[in-house]
Amino acid sequence: MSLPAAFHDIAKRVNNWGRWGEDDEIGTLNLITGEVVRSAAATVRSGRRVPLALPLRQDGVQTGVIPGRVNPLHTMVQINQELFGPGTVATSDDTVTMGLQAATHWDALPHASHSGRIYNGRPAHTITPHDRARLSGIDKVPPVVSRGVLLDVARAKGLDRLAADHAVTPEDLEEAAEYGRVTVRAGDIVLVRTGQMRLCLEGDRHGYAFPSPGLSVRTPEWFHARDVAAVANDTLTFEIFPPEIENLWLAVHALDLVEMGMLQGQNWNLEELSTACAQERQYAFLLSAMAEPFVGGTGTPVAPVAVL
Amino acid sequence: MSLPAAFHDIAKRVNNWGRWGEDDEIGTLNLITGEVVRSAAATVRSGRRVPLALPLRQDGVQTGVIPGRVNPLHTMVQINQELFGPGTVATSDDTVTMGLQAATHWDALPHASHSGRIYNGRPAHTITPHDRARLSGIDKVPPVVSRGVLLDVARAKGLDRLAADHAVTPEDLEEAAEYGRVTVRAGDIVLVRTGQMRLCLEGDRHGYAFPSPGLSVRTPEWFHARDVAAVANDTLTFEIFPPEIENLWLAVHALDLVEMGMLQGQNWNLEELSTACAQERQYAFLLSAMAEPFVGGTGTPVAPVAVL
Amino acid sequence: MSLPAAFHDIAKRVNNWGRWGEDDEIGTLNLITGEVVRSAAATVRSGRRVPLALPLRQDGVQTGVIPGRVNPLHTMVQINQELFGPGTVATSDDTVTMGLQAATHWDALPHASHSGRIYNGRPAHTITPHDRARLSGIDKVPPVVSRGVLLDVARAKGLDRLAADHAVTPEDLEEAAEYGRVTVRAGDIVLVRTGQMRLCLEGDRHGYAFPSPGLSVRTPEWFHARDVAAVANDTLTFEIFPPEIENLWLAVHALDLVEMGMLQGQNWNLEELSTACAQERQYAFLLSAMAEPFVGGTGTPVAPVAVL
Amino acid sequence: MSLPAAFHDIAKRVNNWGRWGEDDEIGTLNLITGEVVRSAAATVRSGRRVPLALPLRQDGVQTGVIPGRVNPLHTMVQINQELFGPGTVATSDDTVTMGLQAATHWDALPHASHSGRIYNGRPAHTITPHDRARLSGIDKVPPVVSRGVLLDVARAKGLDRLAADHAVTPEDLEEAAEYGRVTVRAGDIVLVRTGQMRLCLEGDRHGYAFPSPGLSVRTPEWFHARDVAAVANDTLTFEIFPPEIENLWLAVHALDLVEMGMLQGQNWNLEELSTACAQERQYAFLLSAMAEPFVGGTGTPVAPVAVL
């Protein structure tokens, strides 16, 4: 079994291998220039700050279906410990064990591979338990601060959330951009809202996980045409799940991460942002979504913030 | 044994308990208003982005002296795993175990307690293994985006790094502010550079840890007078270590976190920022330093970014 | 709310506080003498060895209901790593994160407390995040090797497994002892089989967990009268769950661990042993069930073995 | 670079591939028969039980030199938690993160590989992050209960511990067997004492680790000739370290684990056993050293016990 021709056709059109040099490890993040950042800062009007991360706790979004992707196990190792003797100032310390892709996260480029390759045509076997992802690992990612754009697909359609079998198409993205009176530009980080997160927030983790609306295999070309720097959404799987094309699993991952070299974000909570953007009538903002620099990481928890 | 009168005198002067209501859990972060954020965005000139986090890896800054504060143990749980069958798109996943205060981090307010109290006079015993810090935990922290100001104490003195027994005083802070031609204002996040991080970057983790220059017990009043929102520096212990006053361990922690309710950051890498600020002749910038929202956490790894 | 008189009546009758001195930390394990061990070794006839531990894996018995009691997360940190250069001998290493009570385990005596006390009347507050259980922790447990006796309650009744609401009574234990033609003696480790483990082995983890047959609140007196050293069974909760007496949760834990100071084992797989004992017509054997010596641990995974 | 002829010569002589069938996953543990176990039980005289595991704690034997092999991080997740309401019976739970080879442990056969092969000629690439060691993993190991024999090399030579550059030879083993008046037989588990553990117990972890006496590359043949089932000793590296033959690192691992398929134990504390055997004038005993059945594990912590 191998990937179908339909996949390879799109792959050819969105491929960025070599575009920023043979040694490039950051892909479309190259598109975030100083000018982009300046214009991002210029979008700030009210100074309203909207956080986009889910709380980190053991009762998180993971249901156990994905092996090893564990919710945070957060334990105290010291509580009010008077390390320097009785009556001295006391401290409390804690520790965590968690999957880097378990909560609100960025996928690093080497999170996906196909046909033995990761981004920029590097061999997938360069990922090892000892070195982890030594090429394009999450520690290589430069500061992720840029102009953010919310494409509120659900709200543009007058829905609380998209149907579970709705693949978000380029036409949906256009419609949402028009709804928000915003134009997607080079270097932008695009946040696509499906409303699926509502299920998670209401406590239905299984309903949230599967089946799920998500990005269509047709969207990578749309992002590629606009030189988008990164894309995140409010679902567990990012792309529609199960996929539009039978047995073509994770095609969007392969196109975005491997072919384009574009960061993907998942499990972003866009509910408060949806309200804020509607209230402020502002769909472009300053977005900071810094990766924790795990050396060789194929992902990272992230605590993004939109500043309107 | 109890804390000396000298401590309690300062404590009285900087105490913010009740200032933002009896139920307040965020302390001086209340001082970051929309206006402060707008003015922060207005500082952006070149769009240059400087990351301030150390790489996260097992060979991190912890030497084992602080029990339970473990460097990141980062392991792969999947490598190029074709979850949907041979020839399909493959994914790689990883997991981490680490102390929340092990690397570049924020201390949450309840990280320190004294005399049985945490910030806002709440009982320290509210921290339990089951609930962790249910009051003022790191998950309660609003988005930490504000104007950042670098007080480059070492550079202002013409030094690579301060001597190991140098307590950074209010006079040092004034000198560095003057050097940078910057005025610290309400809602600012102040970054204090000692240069001590150089030892760490050169591989001398033990020299980095102890003895260490750091903030004097006299600085909380200076920050309090200016209504600073948060302070971070480039040392393991934040305050001078061993302390200026014999046996008065962690006094600055107690004053900042417990009395003022002011976030403290440690192990921030300010070396590149020092160069950037000098080059750009700009010591105020937009700072984003988002806490990962660990529910009940007494700290969090953070990947801060300064945007100049 | 406090524990009812019915509980305190039994507690008085089975209490062993002070029996082995005020400083004793091991309770009924004092009853395993050299003579007991010699007689245990003398039970060995065929040399058949039956392991009693469940496999340790992420898909283990925990369903997430008990906070923090996580199934093993087992990851590779090295795979065929040629640490000394290409072509040299390679090694593979792994790491685990798990709850000490998550799988086949012993509860240490301080795993339970009531009315502020642990075994031997020591204050429960001696358990802290820093020291963990510094009194009667699992590291204090001497080698757990003794005569084991299987009381196969299910088989004695001609059942595959007991009904979910079956509280195993002293009469049931007598019946099973008679069925196995075995007399429980001082220093014995008694294994009580309900057959509930079958649900777990068939993949029904939720059915296994709750509701569950288990030991009646009347059994501690029976064990006490016979000076049993330790008891283990093949359920998640050890005692019948929900309890026989409304709202009297974990009474057997309190009686066994706190009052008697008797180790309890849970999630022991007694299915193969049930077959072996029936085949060999031998219900007493040498049992080794060594605790892993976690300093201050309130439990330990255990890999017990019965030698017939 | 590849392994020298000297290695391959020995390898040929000790190789057990195919000896117990092409599908065998347990190697020399096949040699522990019912008869061996019966004779092991018959060695019990006093019933004295000697534990052989080091305490499990963060301040354990690992110094950080071996990447990812972390000492136990043991934290409390519940302390005296009244899960069923105020005044009810309370419980305490804990969790651990640790390297499976970090403390007193068994190496599983696939812990070592060379020339792309693990035990029984299987491909080393069958070890993956997803499946871990699916062949010959520690979960495949049958109950490790057999006759144990202490070869107290240090005591036989009248030494507290061997010199750091002492490679334990077949002649040393003979001498120790003669000293103990014991004959090594098929199915025995041999414990070789160097006394190096004393350094560790005195707090000198670095001295304990390196340089270290240990088994000579000539010993596998001696064990092979006697059909020994498993071997453990009281050092970090098992074999002399650095090795006797320059650049021939981990040759004993390769011979024992890969070629012979013989379990190896490291960091066993044989000090109390040394005293006990001398006092009882008994160097053969019942040994139980059960592996924790981590599915796919390449090692396991073990809490062995010798019963004299």
mmCIF file of N, CA and C in Angstrom, chain B residues 61-134:
data_model
loop_
_atom_site.group_PDB
_atom_site.id
_atom_site.type_symbol
_atom_site.label_atom_id
_atom_site.label_comp_id
_atom_site.label_asym_id
_atom_site.label_seq_id
_atom_site.Cartn_x
_atom_site.Cartn_y
_atom_site.Cartn_z
ATOM 1 N N VAL B 61 19.768 22.821 33.614
ATOM 2 C CA VAL B 61 20.455 23.578 34.666
ATOM 3 C C VAL B 61 20.432 22.915 36.035
ATOM 4 N N GLN B 62 19.509 21.991 36.259
ATOM 5 C CA GLN B 62 19.439 21.396 37.588
ATOM 6 C C GLN B 62 20.608 20.451 37.825
ATOM 7 N N THR B 63 21.165 20.529 39.020
ATOM 8 C CA THR B 63 22.327 19.695 39.356
ATOM 9 C C THR B 63 21.948 18.578 40.311
ATOM 10 N N GLY B 64 20.696 18.551 40.751
ATOM 11 C CA GLY B 64 20.282 17.504 41.680
ATOM 12 C C GLY B 64 20.222 17.975 43.121
ATOM 13 N N VAL B 65 20.638 19.216 43.365
ATOM 14 C CA VAL B 65 20.679 19.723 44.736
ATOM 15 C C VAL B 65 19.268 19.947 45.282
ATOM 16 N N ILE B 66 18.366 20.416 44.453
ATOM 17 C CA ILE B 66 16.993 20.661 44.903
ATOM 18 C C ILE B 66 16.189 19.385 44.673
ATOM 19 N N PRO B 67 15.728 18.742 45.755
ATOM 20 C CA PRO B 67 15.077 17.435 45.606
ATOM 21 C C PRO B 67 13.828 17.512 44.718
ATOM 22 N N GLY B 68 13.730 16.624 43.774
ATOM 23 C CA GLY B 68 12.539 16.529 42.954
ATOM 24 C C GLY B 68 12.482 17.491 41.786
ATOM 25 N N ARG B 69 13.395 18.466 41.756
ATOM 26 C CA ARG B 69 13.368 19.428 40.647
ATOM 27 C C ARG B 69 14.193 18.861 39.507
ATOM 28 N N VAL B 70 13.583 17.975 38.741
ATOM 29 C CA VAL B 70 14.337 17.212 37.743
ATOM 30 C C VAL B 70 14.363 17.893 36.382
ATOM 31 N N ASN B 71 15.517 17.806 35.733
ATOM 32 C CA ASN B 71 15.638 18.245 34.351
ATOM 33 C C ASN B 71 14.704 17.430 33.469
ATOM 34 N N PRO B 72 14.337 17.997 32.313
ATOM 35 C CA PRO B 72 13.418 17.270 31.430
ATOM 36 C C PRO B 72 13.956 15.905 31.002
ATOM 37 N N LEU B 73 13.156 14.879 31.202
ATOM 38 C CA LEU B 73 13.414 13.552 30.640
ATOM 39 C C LEU B 73 12.455 13.439 29.460
ATOM 40 N N HIS B 74 13.012 13.512 28.282
ATOM 41 C CA HIS B 74 12.215 13.619 27.058
ATOM 42 C C HIS B 74 12.403 12.346 26.248
ATOM 43 N N THR B 75 11.338 11.604 26.040
ATOM 44 C CA THR B 75 11.466 10.319 25.345
ATOM 45 C C THR B 75 10.458 10.209 24.204
ATOM 46 N N MET B 76 10.831 9.433 23.209
ATOM 47 C CA MET B 76 9.951 9.194 22.067
ATOM 48 C C MET B 76 9.016 8.019 22.385
ATOM 49 N N VAL B 77 7.737 8.190 22.129
ATOM 50 C CA VAL B 77 6.828 7.057 22.325
ATOM 51 C C VAL B 77 6.396 6.438 20.992
ATOM 52 N N GLN B 78 6.573 7.175 19.950
ATOM 53 C CA GLN B 78 6.328 6.657 18.595
ATOM 54 C C GLN B 78 7.379 7.290 17.700
ATOM 55 N N ILE B 79 7.916 6.540 16.780
ATOM 56 C CA ILE B 79 8.784 7.114 15.756
ATOM 57 C C ILE B 79 8.330 6.612 14.398
ATOM 58 N N ASN B 80 7.944 7.556 13.552
ATOM 59 C CA ASN B 80 7.508 7.204 12.196
ATOM 60 C C ASN B 80 6.569 6.004 12.207
ATOM 61 N N GLN B 81 5.624 6.043 13.104
ATOM 62 C CA GLN B 81 4.707 4.924 13.279
ATOM 63 C C GLN B 81 3.561 5.044 12.279
ATOM 64 N N GLU B 82 3.385 4.027 11.475
ATOM 65 C CA GLU B 82 2.299 4.031 10.486
ATOM 66 C C GLU B 82 1.053 3.469 11.156
ATOM 67 N N LEU B 83 0.389 4.338 11.903
ATOM 68 C CA LEU B 83 -0.727 3.899 12.742
ATOM 69 C C LEU B 83 -1.875 3.313 11.938
ATOM 70 N N PHE B 84 -1.982 3.708 10.684
ATOM 71 C CA PHE B 84 -3.112 3.249 9.882
ATOM 72 C C PHE B 84 -2.725 2.202 8.853
ATOM 73 N N GLY B 85 -1.578 1.595 9.051
ATOM 74 C CA GLY B 85 -1.169 0.511 8.155
ATOM 75 C C GLY B 85 0.081 0.854 7.378
ATOM 76 N N PRO B 86 0.728 -0.175 6.830
ATOM 77 C CA PRO B 86 1.974 0.003 6.077
ATOM 78 C C PRO B 86 1.778 0.947 4.888
ATOM 79 N N GLY B 87 2.707 1.859 4.714
ATOM 80 C CA GLY B 87 2.651 2.759 3.572
ATOM 81 C C GLY B 87 1.821 4.001 3.809
ATOM 82 N N THR B 88 1.165 4.098 4.971
ATOM 83 C CA THR B 88 0.372 5.297 5.253
ATOM 84 C C THR B 88 1.265 6.383 5.842
ATOM 85 N N VAL B 89 0.670 7.549 6.030
ATOM 86 C CA VAL B 89 1.407 8.640 6.659
ATOM 87 C C VAL B 89 1.779 8.214 8.078
ATOM 88 N N ALA B 90 3.007 8.483 8.472
ATOM 89 C CA ALA B 90 3.513 8.060 9.778
ATOM 90 C C ALA B 90 3.625 9.259 10.706
ATOM 91 N N THR B 91 3.569 8.985 11.996
ATOM 92 C CA THR B 91 3.726 10.070 12.975
ATOM 93 C C THR B 91 4.719 9.680 14.066
ATOM 94 N N SER B 92 5.258 10.702 14.694
ATOM 95 C CA SER B 92 6.165 10.530 15.825
ATOM 96 C C SER B 92 5.632 11.344 16.996
ATOM 97 N N ASP B 93 5.670 10.752 18.168
ATOM 98 C CA ASP B 93 5.146 11.391 19.376
ATOM 99 C C ASP B 93 6.184 11.331 20.477
ATOM 100 N N ASP B 94 6.134 12.286 21.374
ATOM 101 C CA ASP B 94 7.068 12.235 22.490
ATOM 102 C C ASP B 94 6.410 12.637 23.797
ATOM 103 N N THR B 95 7.110 12.370 24.857
ATOM 104 C CA THR B 95 6.585 12.626 26.188
ATOM 105 C C THR B 95 7.698 13.215 27.040
ATOM 106 N N VAL B 96 7.309 13.925 28.094
ATOM 107 C CA VAL B 96 8.317 14.535 28.960
ATOM 108 C C VAL B 96 7.928 14.379 30.420
ATOM 109 N N THR B 97 8.934 14.220 31.257
ATOM 110 C CA THR B 97 8.783 14.351 32.712
ATOM 111 C C THR B 97 9.744 15.439 33.148
ATOM 112 N N MET B 98 9.242 16.431 33.874
ATOM 113 C CA MET B 98 10.139 17.513 34.310
ATOM 114 C C MET B 98 9.555 18.262 35.501
ATOM 115 N N GLY B 99 10.447 18.878 36.240
ATOM 116 C CA GLY B 99 10.016 19.781 37.291
ATOM 117 C C GLY B 99 9.517 21.077 36.681
ATOM 118 N N LEU B 100 8.419 21.594 37.212
ATOM 119 C CA LEU B 100 7.874 22.821 36.623
ATOM 120 C C LEU B 100 8.779 24.023 36.871
ATOM 121 N N GLN B 101 9.644 23.898 37.867
ATOM 122 C CA GLN B 101 10.589 24.982 38.160
ATOM 123 C C GLN B 101 12.012 24.630 37.698
ATOM 124 N N ALA B 102 12.136 23.614 36.851
ATOM 125 C CA ALA B 102 13.473 23.102 36.536
ATOM 126 C C ALA B 102 14.243 23.966 35.545
ATOM 127 N N ALA B 103 13.550 24.591 34.625
ATOM 128 C CA ALA B 103 14.237 25.289 33.534
ATOM 129 C C ALA B 103 13.865 26.779 33.584
ATOM 130 N N THR B 104 13.785 27.432 32.424
ATOM 131 C CA THR B 104 13.310 28.812 32.387
ATOM 132 C C THR B 104 11.854 28.789 32.835
ATOM 133 N N HIS B 105 11.556 29.472 33.931
ATOM 134 C CA HIS B 105 10.211 29.312 34.500
ATOM 135 C C HIS B 105 9.702 30.574 35.187
ATOM 136 N N TRP B 106 8.408 30.573 35.404
ATOM 137 C CA TRP B 106 7.762 31.501 36.327
ATOM 138 C C TRP B 106 7.480 30.735 37.617
ATOM 139 N N ASP B 107 7.726 31.359 38.740
ATOM 140 C CA ASP B 107 7.168 30.898 40.001
ATOM 141 C C ASP B 107 5.738 31.432 40.093
ATOM 142 N N ALA B 108 4.797 30.548 40.373
ATOM 143 C CA ALA B 108 3.461 31.049 40.705
ATOM 144 C C ALA B 108 3.508 31.631 42.116
ATOM 145 N N LEU B 109 2.525 32.437 42.457
ATOM 146 C CA LEU B 109 2.554 33.099 43.766
ATOM 147 C C LEU B 109 2.663 32.102 44.918
ATOM 148 N N PRO B 110 1.915 30.976 44.906
ATOM 149 C CA PRO B 110 2.009 30.067 46.053
ATOM 150 C C PRO B 110 3.277 29.211 46.073
ATOM 151 N N HIS B 111 4.206 29.447 45.145
ATOM 152 C CA HIS B 111 5.478 28.719 45.214
ATOM 153 C C HIS B 111 6.172 28.985 46.553
ATOM 154 N N ALA B 112 5.958 30.180 47.099
ATOM 155 C CA ALA B 112 6.549 30.483 48.416
ATOM 156 C C ALA B 112 5.449 30.745 49.440
ATOM 157 N N SER B 113 5.749 30.404 50.674
ATOM 158 C CA SER B 113 4.859 30.742 51.790
ATOM 159 C C SER B 113 5.737 31.077 52.987
ATOM 160 N N HIS B 114 5.188 31.837 53.913
ATOM 161 C CA HIS B 114 5.891 32.000 55.184
ATOM 162 C C HIS B 114 4.865 32.224 56.284
ATOM 163 N N SER B 115 5.213 31.808 57.450
ATOM 164 C CA SER B 115 4.323 31.946 58.601
ATOM 165 C C SER B 115 2.941 31.359 58.290
ATOM 166 N N GLY B 116 2.932 30.321 57.440
ATOM 167 C CA GLY B 116 1.678 29.629 57.172
ATOM 168 C C GLY B 116 0.765 30.331 56.184
ATOM 169 N N ARG B 117 1.286 31.332 55.495
ATOM 170 C CA ARG B 117 0.447 32.112 54.575
ATOM 171 C C ARG B 117 1.027 32.143 53.170
ATOM 172 N N ILE B 118 0.129 32.146 52.196
ATOM 173 C CA ILE B 118 0.520 32.468 50.824
ATOM 174 C C ILE B 118 -0.061 33.840 50.477
ATOM 175 N N TYR B 119 0.101 34.243 49.242
ATOM 176 C CA TYR B 119 -0.375 35.563 48.798
ATOM 177 C C TYR B 119 -1.835 35.830 49.193
ATOM 178 N N ASN B 120 -2.069 37.042 49.549
ATOM 179 C CA ASN B 120 -3.388 37.551 49.946
ATOM 180 C C ASN B 120 -3.849 36.966 51.278
ATOM 181 N N GLY B 121 -2.894 36.464 52.048
ATOM 182 C CA GLY B 121 -3.194 36.019 53.404
ATOM 183 C C GLY B 121 -3.876 34.676 53.497
ATOM 184 N N ARG B 122 -3.958 33.990 52.358
ATOM 185 C CA ARG B 122 -4.603 32.674 52.375
ATOM 186 C C ARG B 122 -3.734 31.654 53.099
ATOM 187 N N PRO B 123 -4.365 30.660 53.725
ATOM 188 C CA PRO B 123 -3.584 29.643 54.435
ATOM 189 C C PRO B 123 -2.758 28.782 53.477
ATOM 190 N N ALA B 124 -1.519 28.576 53.844
ATOM 191 C CA ALA B 124 -0.613 27.768 53.014
ATOM 192 C C ALA B 124 -1.085 26.324 52.933
ATOM 193 N N HIS B 125 -1.836 25.890 53.916
ATOM 194 C CA HIS B 125 -2.251 24.483 53.902
ATOM 195 C C HIS B 125 -3.324 24.196 52.845
ATOM 196 N N THR B 126 -3.740 25.224 52.132
ATOM 197 C CA THR B 126 -4.650 24.965 51.008
ATOM 198 C C THR B 126 -3.943 24.248 49.860
ATOM 199 N N ILE B 127 -2.621 24.244 49.887
ATOM 200 C CA ILE B 127 -1.867 23.470 48.884
ATOM 201 C C ILE B 127 -1.808 22.022 49.356
ATOM 202 N N THR B 128 -2.330 21.121 48.567
ATOM 203 C CA THR B 128 -2.318 19.702 48.923
ATOM 204 C C THR B 128 -1.920 18.881 47.697
ATOM 205 N N PRO B 129 -1.484 17.649 47.919
ATOM 206 C CA PRO B 129 -1.162 16.800 46.765
ATOM 207 C C PRO B 129 -2.377 16.598 45.861
ATOM 208 N N HIS B 130 -3.544 16.557 46.424
ATOM 209 C CA HIS B 130 -4.745 16.296 45.639
ATOM 210 C C HIS B 130 -5.195 17.528 44.840
ATOM 211 N N ASP B 131 -5.235 18.675 45.504
ATOM 212 C CA ASP B 131 -5.711 19.904 44.837
ATOM 213 C C ASP B 131 -4.566 20.738 44.280
ATOM 214 N N ARG B 132 -3.344 20.394 44.669
ATOM 215 C CA ARG B 132 -2.201 21.265 44.389
ATOM 216 C C ARG B 132 -2.562 22.700 44.855
ATOM 217 N N ALA B 133 -2.085 23.699 44.161
ATOM 218 C CA ALA B 133 -2.349 25.071 44.630
ATOM 219 C C ALA B 133 -3.688 25.539 44.061
ATOM 220 N N ARG B 134 -4.743 25.331 44.834
ATOM 221 C CA ARG B 134 -6.051 25.693 44.272
ATOM 222 C C ARG B 134 -6.309 27.194 44.343
#
